[in-house]
Amino acid sequence: DQQVKQNSPSLSVQEGRISILNCDYTNSMFDYFLWYKKYPAEGPTFLISISSIKDKNEDGRFTVFLNKSAKHLSLHIVPSQPGDSAVYFCAASARANYGGSQGNLIFGKGTKLSVKP
Amino acid sequence: ETGVTQTPRHLVMGMTNKKSLKCEQHLGHNAMYWYKQSAKKPLELMFVYSLEERVENNSVPSRFSPECPNSSHLFLHLHTLQPEDSALYLCASSQDRRTTNEKLFFGSGTQLSVL
């Protein structure tokens, strides 16, 4: 059973517009969330994170929003650029020792973003 | 460049072969990980090492055998694999295993094909 879900396998956006990538989670013990970006033939690289004590974290063009009651987070990219085209993974972890997996990052399947010039 | 280097980048092996994947991190981190990424599946955690001690083994078949000789190096020894083991194998490291606010630094991965 997937604890972190990215229901959109792909997203296409025009350059300059906003990209919104969504992520849902089922485990209420998760208290830290991250987004990773992956280009072809490369490993994932960390992009931005948010703690459960916050509902928003911003870093340049990237903003992550967290809605704990809905168990939902989203990544906003504004403005989108062709270089943002990549696969974006949502990940979550729990501070408590949940199921013996304390601190382990649980990943979603990823969303492939294509930004068209 | 993430500071985590994996070799080889690509590997094709038969089911009776024995091969090893290598990972080296230059970040001074204390924890290292093996992840598996199969097509259309989330990244799956396989093994975790903290200060050279294996702290987690996520029900991985014994045909995968990890080795961590020191905090900078991690190996994944492969033998008698099955075609369904074909996947991208990613190594990662983090500063410390003991907190949840740990960012992982990934290598570029080894794309493995088992024939």
Short mmCIF file of C-alpha atoms in Angstrom, two decimals:
data_model
loop_
_atom_site.label_atom_id
_atom_site.label_comp_id
_atom_site.label_asym_id
_atom_site.label_seq_id
_atom_site.Cartn_x
_atom_site.Cartn_y
_atom_site.Cartn_z
CA ASP A 1 0.00 0.00 0.00
CA GLN A 2 1.53 3.29 -1.09
CA GLN A 3 2.02 5.78 1.69
CA VAL A 4 3.09 8.58 -0.66
CA LYS A 5 1.11 9.06 -3.84
CA GLN A 6 1.76 11.19 -6.86
CA ASN A 7 -1.32 10.57 -8.94
CA SER A 8 -0.21 12.48 -12.03
CA PRO A 9 2.50 10.60 -13.91
CA SER A 10 3.10 13.57 -16.19
CA LEU A 11 2.45 17.30 -16.52
CA SER A 12 3.02 19.64 -19.45
CA VAL A 13 3.31 23.41 -18.94
CA GLN A 14 4.17 26.37 -21.12
CA GLU A 15 7.35 28.28 -20.34
CA GLY A 16 6.68 31.23 -18.03
CA ARG A 17 3.53 29.72 -16.56
CA ILE A 18 3.08 28.07 -13.16
CA SER A 19 3.75 24.36 -12.65
CA ILE A 20 1.89 22.69 -9.79
CA LEU A 21 2.91 19.20 -8.76
CA ASN A 22 0.79 17.39 -6.22
CA CYS A 23 1.48 14.76 -3.61
CA ASP A 24 -0.80 12.97 -1.13
CA TYR A 25 0.19 10.88 1.84
CA THR A 26 -1.65 8.47 4.09
CA ASN A 27 0.59 8.18 7.16
CA SER A 28 -0.29 10.83 9.74
CA MET A 29 3.06 10.16 11.48
CA PHE A 30 4.97 11.81 8.64
CA ASP A 31 6.47 15.07 9.85
CA TYR A 32 9.01 16.00 7.22
CA PHE A 33 8.51 16.26 3.48
CA LEU A 34 10.93 16.73 0.61
CA TRP A 35 10.90 17.19 -3.12
CA TYR A 36 13.61 15.72 -5.32
CA LYS A 37 14.25 16.42 -8.97
CA LYS A 38 15.70 13.86 -11.37
CA TYR A 39 17.12 14.38 -14.84
CA PRO A 40 17.62 11.39 -17.17
CA ALA A 41 20.81 9.44 -16.49
CA GLU A 42 21.31 11.24 -13.17
CA GLY A 43 20.36 10.49 -9.59
CA PRO A 44 17.67 12.50 -7.79
CA THR A 45 18.81 15.80 -6.29
CA PHE A 46 17.25 17.56 -3.34
CA LEU A 47 15.09 20.54 -4.25
CA ILE A 48 13.13 21.81 -1.26
CA SER A 49 11.71 20.53 2.03
CA ILE A 50 9.12 21.42 4.63
CA SER A 51 8.58 20.46 8.24
CA SER A 52 5.09 19.65 9.49
CA ILE A 53 5.18 22.67 11.79
CA LYS A 54 5.01 24.90 8.73
CA ASP A 55 2.50 25.22 5.92
CA LYS A 56 4.71 26.94 3.37
CA ASN A 57 8.36 27.08 2.44
CA GLU A 58 9.76 29.17 -0.38
CA ASP A 59 13.09 29.08 -2.17
CA GLY A 60 13.36 31.29 -5.22
CA ARG A 61 10.99 30.05 -7.91
CA PHE A 62 10.04 27.00 -5.84
CA THR A 63 7.40 26.96 -3.11
CA VAL A 64 6.10 23.94 -1.24
CA PHE A 65 2.70 24.08 0.46
CA LEU A 66 1.61 21.62 3.14
CA ASN A 67 -2.00 20.95 4.12
CA LYS A 68 -1.82 18.56 7.06
CA SER A 69 -5.56 18.16 7.48
CA ALA A 70 -5.84 17.02 3.87
CA LYS A 71 -2.55 15.11 4.00
CA HIS A 72 -1.56 16.91 0.85
CA LEU A 73 1.43 18.86 -0.34
CA SER A 74 2.19 20.64 -3.55
CA LEU A 75 5.21 22.09 -5.30
CA HIS A 76 4.76 25.32 -7.22
CA ILE A 77 7.30 26.46 -9.78
CA VAL A 78 6.91 30.05 -10.97
CA PRO A 79 7.84 30.92 -13.63
CA SER A 80 8.49 27.54 -15.21
CA GLN A 81 11.57 27.21 -17.41
CA PRO A 82 12.53 24.54 -19.97
CA GLY A 83 15.40 23.50 -17.68
CA ASP A 84 12.82 22.51 -15.07
CA SER A 85 11.79 19.59 -17.29
CA ALA A 86 12.54 16.53 -15.15
CA VAL A 87 10.89 13.93 -12.97
CA TYR A 88 9.87 15.27 -9.56
CA PHE A 89 9.65 12.93 -6.57
CA CYS A 90 7.79 13.66 -3.38
CA ALA A 91 9.17 12.01 -0.23
CA ALA A 92 8.15 11.87 3.42
CA SER A 93 9.59 10.64 6.70
CA ALA A 94 8.42 10.13 10.28
CA ARG A 95 10.34 11.15 13.40
CA ALA A 96 8.79 8.34 15.42
CA ASN A 97 9.80 4.75 14.93
CA TYR A 98 6.85 3.82 12.78
CA GLY A 99 6.96 0.22 11.72
CA GLY A 100 10.68 0.10 12.40
CA SER A 101 11.36 2.66 9.73
CA GLN A 102 12.37 5.68 11.76
CA GLY A 103 13.62 8.41 9.54
CA ASN A 104 13.39 6.43 6.32
CA LEU A 105 12.31 8.43 3.34
CA ILE A 106 9.23 7.03 1.60
CA PHE A 107 9.03 8.13 -2.04
CA GLY A 108 6.19 8.59 -4.49
CA LYS A 109 6.37 7.29 -8.06
CA GLY A 110 7.25 10.68 -9.47
CA THR A 111 5.70 13.16 -11.90
CA LYS A 112 7.38 13.93 -15.19
CA LEU A 113 7.25 17.67 -15.87
CA SER A 114 7.72 18.97 -19.40
CA VAL A 115 8.09 22.72 -19.83
CA LYS A 116 7.60 23.76 -23.46
CA PRO A 117 9.33 26.86 -24.86
CA GLU B 1 28.14 16.60 -9.08
CA THR B 2 26.57 15.37 -5.83
CA GLY B 3 29.69 13.94 -4.22
CA VAL B 4 28.39 10.39 -4.57
CA THR B 5 29.94 8.30 -7.34
CA GLN B 6 28.55 5.01 -8.60
CA THR B 7 30.18 2.51 -10.95
CA PRO B 8 29.44 1.05 -13.37
CA ARG B 9 26.79 3.28 -14.96
CA HIS B 10 25.38 0.39 -16.96
CA LEU B 11 25.58 -3.36 -16.39
CA VAL B 12 24.23 -6.28 -18.34
CA MET B 13 24.52 -9.67 -16.73
CA GLY B 14 23.25 -13.18 -17.13
CA MET B 15 21.35 -14.96 -14.41
CA THR B 16 24.36 -17.08 -13.46
CA ASN B 17 26.85 -14.21 -13.26
CA LYS B 18 28.29 -12.59 -10.16
CA LYS B 19 28.88 -8.85 -10.27
CA SER B 20 29.29 -5.97 -7.84
CA LEU B 21 28.06 -2.40 -7.81
CA LYS B 22 30.29 0.19 -6.19
CA CYS B 23 29.48 3.45 -4.49
CA GLU B 24 31.82 6.04 -3.02
CA GLN B 25 30.89 9.25 -1.22
CA HIS B 26 33.22 12.22 -0.76
CA LEU B 27 30.99 14.17 1.62
CA GLY B 28 32.13 12.86 4.98
CA HIS B 29 28.70 11.40 5.64
CA ASN B 30 28.01 8.69 8.19
CA ALA B 31 25.08 6.90 6.56
CA MET B 32 24.81 5.18 3.20
CA TYR B 33 21.85 3.59 1.42
CA TRP B 34 20.93 1.38 -1.50
CA TYR B 35 17.68 2.13 -3.32
CA LYS B 36 16.05 0.33 -6.21
CA GLN B 37 13.98 2.09 -8.84
CA SER B 38 11.91 -0.17 -11.05
CA ALA B 39 9.81 1.10 -13.92
CA LYS B 40 6.58 2.78 -12.76
CA LYS B 41 7.34 2.11 -9.09
CA PRO B 42 8.50 4.36 -6.26
CA LEU B 43 12.09 4.27 -5.12
CA GLU B 44 12.38 1.32 -2.75
CA LEU B 45 14.81 1.34 0.14
CA MET B 46 16.93 -1.83 0.18
CA PHE B 47 19.65 -1.38 2.79
CA VAL B 48 20.84 1.23 5.25
CA TYR B 49 24.30 1.46 6.78
CA SER B 50 25.16 3.79 9.61
CA LEU B 51 28.79 4.11 10.62
CA GLU B 52 29.54 0.94 8.65
CA GLU B 53 26.93 -1.08 10.51
CA ARG B 54 23.91 -2.40 8.65
CA VAL B 55 20.90 -0.99 10.43
CA GLU B 56 18.19 -1.98 8.03
CA ASN B 57 17.45 -4.68 5.50
CA ASN B 58 14.06 -4.25 3.89
CA SER B 59 13.25 -7.90 3.16
CA VAL B 60 15.64 -7.95 0.26
CA PRO B 61 16.35 -11.39 -1.29
CA SER B 62 19.68 -12.92 -0.36
CA ARG B 63 20.87 -12.74 -3.98
CA PHE B 64 21.61 -9.10 -3.09
CA SER B 65 24.45 -8.83 -0.59
CA PRO B 66 25.64 -5.41 0.63
CA GLU B 67 29.04 -4.60 2.03
CA CYS B 68 30.26 -1.44 3.72
CA PRO B 69 34.00 -1.67 4.43
CA ASN B 70 34.21 1.95 5.65
CA SER B 71 31.99 5.00 5.88
CA SER B 72 32.96 6.18 2.37
CA HIS B 73 32.39 3.00 0.40
CA LEU B 74 29.39 0.80 -0.20
CA PHE B 75 29.08 -2.26 -2.41
CA LEU B 76 26.16 -4.32 -3.62
CA HIS B 77 27.18 -7.84 -4.59
CA LEU B 78 24.86 -9.55 -7.04
CA HIS B 79 24.56 -13.26 -7.79
CA THR B 80 22.01 -15.47 -9.54
CA LEU B 81 19.74 -12.55 -10.26
CA GLN B 82 16.39 -12.81 -12.01
CA PRO B 83 15.16 -10.76 -15.00
CA GLU B 84 12.72 -8.95 -12.68
CA ASP B 85 15.73 -7.55 -10.82
CA SER B 86 16.46 -5.34 -13.81
CA ALA B 87 16.20 -1.78 -12.50
CA LEU B 88 18.11 1.37 -11.67
CA TYR B 89 20.10 0.91 -8.46
CA LEU B 90 20.81 4.11 -6.63
CA CYS B 91 23.28 4.72 -3.86
CA ALA B 92 22.76 7.61 -1.46
CA SER B 93 24.39 9.09 1.61
CA SER B 94 23.36 11.42 4.39
CA GLN B 95 25.16 13.18 7.21
CA ASP B 96 23.53 11.20 9.98
CA ARG B 97 21.02 8.37 10.25
CA ARG B 98 19.61 9.53 13.56
CA THR B 99 17.42 12.44 12.54
CA THR B 100 14.54 12.71 10.13
CA ASN B 101 15.59 16.05 8.69
CA GLU B 102 18.22 14.41 6.58
CA LYS B 103 18.63 15.16 2.95
CA LEU B 104 19.86 12.31 0.84
CA PHE B 105 22.58 12.82 -1.74
CA PHE B 106 22.23 10.35 -4.58
CA GLY B 107 24.66 8.94 -7.06
CA SER B 108 23.76 8.70 -10.75
CA GLY B 109 22.81 5.07 -10.41
CA THR B 110 23.65 1.81 -12.13
CA GLN B 111 21.18 0.72 -14.79
CA LEU B 112 21.11 -3.06 -14.46
CA SER B 113 19.73 -5.45 -17.06
CA VAL B 114 19.48 -9.14 -16.23
CA LEU B 115 19.14 -11.41 -19.24
#
